[in-house]
Amino acid sequence: MAVTAGLDRDRFAQQLHPGDSLQVLFVASEIYPLAKTGGLADVCASLPKHLARQGIDIRLLMPGYPGAMEQIKAPQVAADLGEVLPGARVRLVAGWTPDSGLPIWLVDCPALFQRPGTVYQDPDGADWGDNALRFGLLSHVAARIGLGQAALDWRPDIVHAHDWHTGLVPLLLQQAGPQRPRTVFTIHNAAFLGCFPMESAGQAGLSPEILSGNGIEFYGQISFLKAGVVYADKLTTVSPTYACEIQTPEYGAGLDGLYQARSNDLTGIMNGIDSMLWDPATDPLLPHSYSPDNIEGKRVCKASLQDHSALYIDRRAPLVAFVSRLTRQKMADVVLECLPQMLEQHPRLQFVVHGRGEKDLEEGFSRIALEYPGRLAVRIGYEEPYAHRLQAGADILLHGSRFEPCGLTQLYAMRYGTIPVVRRVGGLADSVIDAAMKDATGFVFEEENGKSMHQALRRCIESYEEHPCDWSRMQERIMKMDFSWSRSANKYVQLYSGLVPKAVPTSVTEQETSLVVKTRNRQGAYTKAVASLACKKNQLVPVSNYG
């Protein structure tokens, strides 16, 4: 008998998915922990969880990558959609996310998604040549679900699509006529336009009439991002400042005029973080827990990080973390250029670099690490446990960006009492207050050059070394700030409700949600029973028995 700790299953199902609640399909190319290349995956994992707590009946949709197919709980084939695009046969695999227990559909098309390499690139780091087909297919499947053409007995009121990979979703639904769900399109990074040769349009199942400047044409190519911006009912970005910045030539990547034209439909909503996953008081990945009221454990984490990273064990050394994609957008080239000078001018300074990105930058960081043993550690790649240990063990986070839609790393850092040094752009400007201001939360620089960055880092190091009381007060202040998704999720609920006036039920409590997630993951019989709710009357076919 499944252990439910007294929770009535039918009552919970009614609370989580009541008949009159808003039904939202959440579409993304990556969702943590099923697939992750950056912050998009974190947002698309955390935000739906908090929307569900607000009473939204939310379902997730993403491609069926090998890792995703292996990780979802209780996978069952919910529908065979046949050949959605030429040569692309699809079946929908239903299941539950392994961490939050939210219902999810995976687009199972082995020819397009069962591949080595990363989500977007082959093992050599080159973009897959058929990405237009791959993510065009994801959009077509989302549109079929949105229009009730997938035989799921569930149809969304709103389809919320994320970044260029899903940009065709609003277009395809707009073409379907008035009896369609409303659409929200979130721009996580306006620099990635999702551009493909014009001849890709037919491959992606697009009709000729939209291949113009008024449609999705962009300098002789097609742009998936532009499709989302032109055809969605509402647009959001991931911070208020970024919503303003993309309306300028400097940050709009050629679409600034379009963003200006749609400014009345454009809202900047700051991303949050999963405050349960990122909590130094309970984080199981840390060698020692700590809190704003007792920060001693952070010193233990620092010593452990130094040991683990082959740095000198020195509790007084200012330890800087650079946890980032190693790209020019993130000013990794500037950091690489300035590192020798910074290390020479600050004899006790230690640095840890962790990330992957452009090959010349990866090689450059790896090469320079050999010149500073015990003071500079470089780990190419991305490991979630190591990222947690870095945030806990470092004193300072360096987060320079030429542009930054939101940034999550600085929020994680502050949660862990690690002082951020950031450039005043996008979400960094919205989340970090310079030390010269009242209620400071970090150190801010203005220009995208090494001189400006180094000046801010120098101020930060001086504060660490010479003003320990001020430093401790800032640590306590930032650790007590609320970076959770609660407020931002409320703003999305308001946005949804404006598109589809419908009663939003009383929020399910975090305790009840956590309880059912644990039950789903641990009790096989109950998992299957709850899974049947996701597809209601459909007859589910076990994945292992298909074909």
Tab-separated table of C-alpha atoms in Angstrom, residues 145-348:
chain	number	residue	atom	x	y	z
A	145	ILE	CA	-1.239	20.233	-28.090
A	146	GLY	CA	-2.394	23.842	-27.917
A	147	LEU	CA	-5.080	23.226	-30.529
A	148	GLY	CA	-6.266	19.972	-28.990
A	149	GLN	CA	-4.915	17.906	-31.891
A	150	ALA	CA	-2.771	15.505	-29.873
A	151	ALA	CA	-5.556	13.311	-28.418
A	152	LEU	CA	-4.573	14.153	-24.840
A	153	ASP	CA	-7.938	15.243	-23.424
A	154	TRP	CA	-6.135	18.294	-22.050
A	155	ARG	CA	-5.888	21.625	-23.783
A	156	PRO	CA	-4.110	24.733	-22.523
A	157	ASP	CA	-5.619	28.180	-22.146
A	158	ILE	CA	-2.130	29.636	-22.591
A	159	VAL	CA	1.046	28.384	-24.230
A	160	HIS	CA	4.163	29.922	-22.696
A	161	ALA	CA	7.163	29.530	-25.012
A	162	HIS	CA	10.795	30.285	-24.191
A	163	ASP	CA	13.564	31.720	-26.379
A	164	TRP	CA	14.232	31.249	-30.079
A	165	HIS	CA	13.951	27.444	-29.958
A	166	THR	CA	10.182	27.809	-29.451
A	167	GLY	CA	9.684	31.021	-31.417
A	168	LEU	CA	7.513	29.343	-34.056
A	169	VAL	CA	4.877	28.393	-31.459
A	170	PRO	CA	3.113	31.802	-31.403
A	171	LEU	CA	3.250	31.949	-35.205
A	172	LEU	CA	1.719	28.506	-35.711
A	173	LEU	CA	-1.041	29.210	-33.186
A	174	GLN	CA	-1.752	32.649	-34.664
A	175	GLN	CA	-2.281	31.019	-38.047
A	176	ALA	CA	-4.830	28.624	-36.529
A	177	GLY	CA	-7.422	31.357	-36.059
A	178	PRO	CA	-9.363	32.774	-33.112
A	179	GLN	CA	-10.158	29.468	-31.392
A	180	ARG	CA	-6.628	29.101	-30.159
A	181	PRO	CA	-4.888	29.433	-26.810
A	182	ARG	CA	-3.274	32.762	-25.947
A	183	THR	CA	0.514	32.929	-26.167
A	184	VAL	CA	3.315	34.339	-24.009
A	185	PHE	CA	6.851	34.433	-25.390
A	186	THR	CA	9.803	34.996	-23.058
A	187	ILE	CA	13.070	36.351	-24.449
A	188	HIS	CA	15.868	35.016	-22.283
A	189	ASN	CA	18.618	36.307	-24.562
A	190	ALA	CA	17.861	38.651	-27.459
A	191	ALA	CA	21.298	38.107	-28.986
A	192	PHE	CA	20.406	34.565	-30.032
A	193	LEU	CA	18.065	35.110	-32.962
A	194	GLY	CA	17.718	31.521	-34.161
A	195	CYS	CA	18.550	32.437	-37.760
A	196	PHE	CA	18.530	29.887	-40.575
A	197	PRO	CA	18.747	29.986	-44.387
A	198	MET	CA	15.507	30.889	-46.128
A	199	GLU	CA	15.313	27.402	-47.628
A	200	SER	CA	14.934	26.018	-44.090
A	201	ALA	CA	11.404	27.430	-43.965
A	202	GLY	CA	9.897	24.558	-45.936
A	203	GLN	CA	11.793	22.015	-43.868
A	204	ALA	CA	10.354	23.630	-40.714
A	205	GLY	CA	6.820	23.444	-42.087
A	206	LEU	CA	6.364	27.178	-42.653
A	207	SER	CA	4.109	28.731	-45.285
A	208	PRO	CA	5.507	31.229	-47.846
A	209	GLU	CA	3.284	34.164	-46.837
A	210	ILE	CA	5.145	34.789	-43.591
A	211	LEU	CA	8.606	34.873	-45.227
A	212	SER	CA	8.741	38.659	-45.533
A	213	GLY	CA	10.011	41.600	-43.529
A	214	ASN	CA	6.612	41.888	-41.881
A	215	GLY	CA	6.856	38.238	-40.917
A	216	ILE	CA	9.922	36.260	-39.888
A	217	GLU	CA	12.431	37.307	-42.551
A	218	PHE	CA	15.620	38.821	-41.114
A	219	TYR	CA	18.334	40.039	-43.514
A	220	GLY	CA	17.636	37.308	-46.047
A	221	GLN	CA	17.213	34.556	-43.488
A	222	ILE	CA	14.412	33.411	-41.217
A	223	SER	CA	14.557	34.146	-37.497
A	224	PHE	CA	12.741	31.943	-35.006
A	225	LEU	CA	13.135	34.607	-32.318
A	226	LYS	CA	11.549	37.236	-34.538
A	227	ALA	CA	8.617	34.888	-35.132
A	228	GLY	CA	7.950	34.773	-31.404
A	229	VAL	CA	8.297	38.535	-31.008
A	230	VAL	CA	5.978	39.322	-33.945
A	231	TYR	CA	3.202	36.823	-33.274
A	232	ALA	CA	2.956	36.295	-29.495
A	233	ASP	CA	0.107	37.946	-27.605
A	234	LYS	CA	2.428	39.047	-24.789
A	235	LEU	CA	6.191	39.299	-24.500
A	236	THR	CA	8.355	39.098	-21.418
A	237	THR	CA	12.042	39.382	-20.698
A	238	VAL	CA	13.839	38.237	-17.594
A	239	SER	CA	14.527	41.588	-15.926
A	240	PRO	CA	13.025	45.103	-16.049
A	241	THR	CA	16.265	46.765	-17.169
A	242	TYR	CA	16.756	44.271	-19.996
A	243	ALA	CA	13.227	44.990	-21.248
A	244	CYS	CA	14.337	48.601	-21.731
A	245	GLU	CA	17.788	47.747	-23.097
A	246	ILE	CA	16.554	45.553	-25.960
A	247	GLN	CA	14.624	48.540	-27.309
A	248	THR	CA	17.969	50.191	-28.126
A	249	PRO	CA	20.350	49.446	-31.024
A	250	GLU	CA	23.119	48.492	-28.567
A	251	TYR	CA	21.210	45.538	-27.114
A	252	GLY	CA	18.338	44.813	-29.520
A	253	ALA	CA	20.426	42.761	-31.998
A	254	GLY	CA	18.621	44.297	-34.950
A	255	LEU	CA	15.113	43.884	-33.528
A	256	ASP	CA	15.130	47.041	-31.377
A	257	GLY	CA	12.535	48.741	-33.611
A	258	LEU	CA	10.247	45.724	-33.303
A	259	TYR	CA	10.627	45.712	-29.509
A	260	GLN	CA	9.759	49.406	-29.477
A	261	ALA	CA	6.688	48.760	-31.628
A	262	ARG	CA	5.565	46.051	-29.182
A	263	SER	CA	6.555	47.908	-26.020
A	264	ASN	CA	2.952	47.957	-24.721
A	265	ASP	CA	2.972	44.148	-24.764
A	266	LEU	CA	6.491	43.806	-23.339
A	267	THR	CA	7.114	43.246	-19.619
A	268	GLY	CA	10.348	42.702	-17.735
A	269	ILE	CA	9.938	40.189	-14.886
A	270	MET	CA	13.027	39.432	-12.804
A	271	ASN	CA	14.003	35.800	-12.605
A	272	GLY	CA	14.144	34.135	-9.218
A	273	ILE	CA	16.028	31.153	-7.878
A	274	ASP	CA	14.968	27.908	-6.276
A	275	SER	CA	15.509	28.933	-2.672
A	276	MET	CA	15.086	25.341	-1.471
A	277	LEU	CA	17.708	23.965	-3.851
A	278	TRP	CA	20.079	26.888	-3.231
A	279	ASP	CA	20.170	27.196	0.557
A	280	PRO	CA	23.468	26.975	2.466
A	281	ALA	CA	21.600	25.927	5.603
A	282	THR	CA	20.342	22.706	3.986
A	283	ASP	CA	22.472	22.187	0.851
A	284	PRO	CA	23.624	18.521	0.935
A	285	LEU	CA	26.405	19.289	-1.563
A	286	LEU	CA	28.329	21.427	0.943
A	287	PRO	CA	30.899	20.096	3.418
A	288	HIS	CA	29.308	22.216	6.150
A	289	SER	CA	26.033	24.126	6.425
A	290	TYR	CA	25.749	27.762	7.510
A	291	SER	CA	23.238	30.609	7.721
A	292	PRO	CA	23.165	34.415	8.039
A	293	ASP	CA	23.068	34.065	11.821
A	294	ASN	CA	25.957	31.582	11.976
A	295	ILE	CA	28.347	31.908	9.069
A	296	GLU	CA	31.201	29.847	10.537
A	297	GLY	CA	30.394	27.001	8.166
A	298	LYS	CA	31.340	29.188	5.190
A	299	ARG	CA	34.940	29.195	6.423
A	300	VAL	CA	34.886	25.396	6.442
A	301	CYS	CA	33.515	25.449	2.881
A	302	LYS	CA	36.318	27.804	1.826
A	303	ALA	CA	39.057	25.572	3.213
A	304	SER	CA	37.445	22.539	1.572
A	305	LEU	CA	37.231	24.350	-1.775
A	306	GLN	CA	40.874	25.398	-1.561
A	307	ASP	CA	41.917	21.840	-0.838
A	308	HIS	CA	39.682	20.351	-3.533
A	309	SER	CA	40.918	22.882	-6.117
A	310	ALA	CA	44.637	22.538	-5.260
A	311	LEU	CA	44.864	26.098	-3.933
A	312	TYR	CA	46.927	27.147	-0.952
A	313	ILE	CA	44.977	26.665	2.275
A	314	ASP	CA	44.798	30.262	3.445
A	315	ARG	CA	41.708	31.496	5.268
A	316	ARG	CA	42.773	35.142	4.850
A	317	ALA	CA	43.281	34.970	1.079
A	318	PRO	CA	40.502	36.688	-0.894
A	319	LEU	CA	39.068	33.882	-3.020
A	320	VAL	CA	37.324	34.924	-6.256
A	321	ALA	CA	35.049	32.632	-8.262
A	322	PHE	CA	34.359	33.105	-11.965
A	323	VAL	CA	31.534	30.652	-12.679
A	324	SER	CA	30.347	31.362	-16.180
A	325	ARG	CA	30.115	30.342	-19.780
A	326	LEU	CA	33.556	31.165	-21.141
A	327	THR	CA	32.344	33.499	-23.857
A	328	ARG	CA	32.935	37.065	-24.900
A	329	GLN	CA	29.394	37.963	-23.865
A	330	LYS	CA	30.425	37.105	-20.291
A	331	MET	CA	33.638	39.171	-20.702
A	332	ALA	CA	35.673	36.002	-20.222
A	333	ASP	CA	38.193	37.434	-22.705
A	334	VAL	CA	38.620	40.501	-20.472
A	335	VAL	CA	39.010	38.336	-17.367
A	336	LEU	CA	41.640	36.237	-19.145
A	337	GLU	CA	43.547	39.333	-20.218
A	338	CYS	CA	43.450	40.896	-16.727
A	339	LEU	CA	44.148	37.808	-14.628
A	340	PRO	CA	47.967	38.082	-14.564
A	341	GLN	CA	47.817	41.742	-13.542
A	342	MET	CA	45.220	41.060	-10.837
A	343	LEU	CA	47.216	38.152	-9.417
A	344	GLU	CA	50.460	40.146	-9.474
A	345	GLN	CA	48.978	43.235	-7.798
A	346	HIS	CA	47.219	41.249	-5.059
A	347	PRO	CA	49.781	38.703	-3.765
A	348	ARG	CA	47.283	36.689	-1.671
